[in-house]
Amino acid sequence: MNESIQKLIKPVLVRWLCKCKWIQHDSSDMNKLWLESDERTGVIEFYDADEYVSEDVLELTGYDKKTGKRIYYLHFGLHDLSFVLDRLGNFFAFIYGGEEKTQSLTGSGKRTPVQNVAFCCTSGWTSVYFAEKIQEIFDAQNINIKVHAGNYTEMETIVQENDRVLLAPQIGYMLPELKRQYGDKIEVVETGDFATQNFDHIVERLIA
């Protein structure tokens, strides 16, 4: 996306969200907004690009109102408006208890049996955590699948060494281009499963 257009995403989003009657905000800090349902509280926070992060970032956090526990977390760069709106839609559905949009991990047609799976994100840190948790479930169920983690910048090597490559939702906008390059083994973890760390559901969809 053109850089000048990309820089407009944050102000456009903030203006739109502030006009939504069901979203609250403090006029002294337009970078933080929140919404509530009977059971959950959602917080929307914007962070400006700086010397360490090259793009504006949106952070979505959900809390259980009864326990105060964080039950949803996702952050991503503001580089594609349709991508951002899709993630916001999933977040709103989660907070209000509606049906979240899902993206299939299985794709279409017959899939190659899975022996090696890789999780990819921007830094690789989140991928390591997810890979470890998914591996624990496979091991406990005596499923012979090895789970790896990596950075999307190492995609060519990762694709060569794995049967399935799962992108974190933060880099889901890259899916069309990566599919053109590497084929159907590239997929995206469903936003709700990732943000709520629903590892069991990820496993179910991997072996379906």
C-alpha atoms as one frame of an Amber mdcrd trajectory, in Angstrom:
protein
   0.000   0.000   0.000   1.132   3.539  -0.762   2.823   4.974   2.356   0.837
   8.226   2.284  -2.438   6.260   2.131  -1.265   3.921   4.880  -0.700   6.891
   7.191  -4.378   7.817   6.801  -5.632   4.520   8.219  -5.189   5.452  11.868
  -6.930   8.886  11.774  -9.776   7.461   9.688 -10.240   4.559  12.114 -10.102
   6.760  15.201 -12.649   9.172  13.738 -15.001   6.324  12.781 -14.702   4.533
  16.132 -15.292   7.719  18.092 -18.533   8.261  16.205 -19.827   4.811  17.179
 -22.266   5.346  20.060 -21.419   1.978  21.620 -17.706   2.789  21.851 -16.496
   5.043  24.663 -13.466   7.300  24.715 -11.818  10.081  26.663 -11.454  13.234
  24.590  -8.057  13.849  26.221  -6.683  10.580  24.827  -8.076   9.555  21.459
  -5.624   6.648  21.222  -7.567   4.575  23.755 -11.185   3.516  23.408 -13.309
   0.864  25.075 -16.586  -1.000  24.743 -18.611  -3.205  27.074 -21.097  -6.035
  26.997 -22.776  -7.671  29.979 -19.865 -10.079  30.448 -16.852  -8.546  28.707
 -14.883  -5.336  28.326 -12.899  -4.551  25.207 -10.045  -2.057  24.956  -8.806
  -0.600  21.670  -5.433   1.152  21.753  -3.446   2.823  18.994   0.338   3.220
  19.069   2.230   5.514  16.738   5.136   4.357  14.623   8.545   5.174  16.092
  12.221   4.414  15.583  11.635   0.760  16.511   8.298   0.095  14.792   7.873
   1.289  11.227   4.074   1.487  11.220   1.189   2.461  13.491  -0.060  -0.425
  15.615  -3.531  -1.376  16.845  -3.891  -3.427  20.030  -7.132  -5.234  20.925
  -7.616  -6.608  24.435 -10.649  -8.306  25.948 -11.333  -8.853  29.661 -13.808
 -10.952  31.597 -15.777  -8.447  33.687 -16.391 -10.911  36.493 -12.807 -12.092
  36.992 -10.835  -9.238  35.433  -8.834 -11.842  33.518  -7.515 -11.035  30.056
  -9.245 -13.415  27.655  -8.418 -11.906  24.255  -5.294 -10.266  22.913  -4.189
  -9.290  19.420  -1.958  -6.565  17.989  -1.072  -5.765  14.395   0.256  -3.053
  12.109  -2.068  -0.660  10.279  -1.014  -1.346   6.720  -4.239  -2.566   5.092
  -7.676  -1.148   5.896  -9.749  -4.187   4.898  -7.432  -6.404   6.951  -7.839
  -4.118   9.992 -11.633  -3.970   9.661 -11.821  -7.765   9.468  -9.855  -8.109
  12.736 -11.970  -5.433  14.403 -15.096  -7.290  13.315 -13.865 -10.460  15.000
 -13.031  -8.500  18.150 -16.463  -6.855  18.336 -18.145 -10.225  17.823 -16.089
 -11.694  20.649 -16.883  -8.870  23.084 -20.602  -8.984  22.347 -20.775 -12.765
  22.297 -21.734 -13.068  18.649 -20.437 -15.494  16.069 -16.895 -14.689  15.027
 -15.851 -14.839  11.401 -13.576 -17.774  10.750 -10.970 -18.559   8.138 -10.591
 -22.244   7.354  -7.295 -23.951   7.981  -8.230 -26.908   5.821  -8.667 -25.170
   2.483 -10.173 -27.071  -0.405  -9.353 -30.392  -1.952  -7.313 -33.283  -0.589
  -4.462 -32.258   1.690  -1.067 -33.901   2.057  -0.761 -35.794   5.380   0.801
 -33.503   7.956   4.088 -34.470   9.608   5.660 -31.042  10.123   3.844 -27.798
  10.891   5.321 -24.317  11.300   3.873 -21.233  12.970   5.051 -17.857  11.651
   4.687 -14.324  12.988   6.647 -11.085  12.710   9.230 -11.563  15.446   9.030
 -15.320  15.968   8.513 -15.002  19.736   4.764 -15.611  19.659   5.275 -18.449
  17.208   7.625 -20.204  19.613   5.011 -20.058  22.375   2.227 -21.357  20.107
   4.443 -24.087  18.683   5.324 -25.329  22.175   1.680 -25.420  23.289   0.491
 -27.200  20.155   3.348 -29.699  20.427   2.324 -30.494  24.007  -1.177 -31.399
  22.816   0.098 -33.567  19.961   2.497 -35.366  22.317  -0.220 -35.945  24.920
  -2.447 -37.480  22.241   0.419 -39.501  20.720   0.019 -37.725  17.390   3.222
 -37.886  15.382   3.375 -34.284  14.179   6.321 -31.986  14.824   5.606 -28.311
  15.357   8.142 -25.603  14.550   8.276 -21.821  14.839   9.768 -19.161  12.629
   9.859 -15.617  11.341   8.013 -14.848   8.120  11.257 -13.463   6.667  12.525
 -17.062   6.545   9.483 -18.240   4.600  11.262 -19.991   1.733  13.181 -22.287
   4.080  10.138 -22.805   6.320   7.971 -23.846   3.361  10.579 -26.337   2.167
  10.803 -27.996   5.585   7.104 -28.153   6.548   3.852 -29.605   5.231   1.710
 -26.761   6.613   2.704 -23.189   7.413   0.329 -21.228   9.648   0.540 -17.455
   9.716  -0.387 -15.475  12.810  -3.380 -13.182  12.109  -1.075 -10.142  12.365
   0.477 -11.094   9.045  -2.649 -12.595   7.497  -2.658  -9.784   4.927   0.343
 -11.532   3.339  -1.648 -14.707   2.578  -2.591 -13.984  -1.074   0.989 -13.168
  -2.075   2.487 -16.093  -0.146  -0.055 -18.488  -1.660   0.948 -17.309  -5.121
   4.564 -18.038  -4.281   4.266 -21.244  -2.271   0.829 -22.735  -2.835  -1.917
 -24.007  -0.554   0.298 -25.120   2.317   0.269 -21.486   3.531  -2.718 -20.717
   5.783  -3.786 -18.309   8.524  -4.694 -19.158  12.120  -8.261 -18.062  12.809
  -8.223 -14.719  14.608 -10.405 -15.817  17.530  -8.371 -18.977  18.147  -5.138
 -16.996  18.147  -6.346 -14.108  20.298  -7.911 -16.415  22.919  -5.135 -19.037
  22.697  -7.619 -21.767  21.840  -4.918 -24.364  21.158  -7.314 -27.313  21.209
  -9.363 -25.836  18.379  -6.233 -25.138  16.326  -5.217 -28.779  16.736  -8.692
 -30.003  15.746  -8.560 -28.011  12.545  -5.020 -29.094  11.757  -5.839 -32.788
  11.869  -9.345 -32.551  10.393
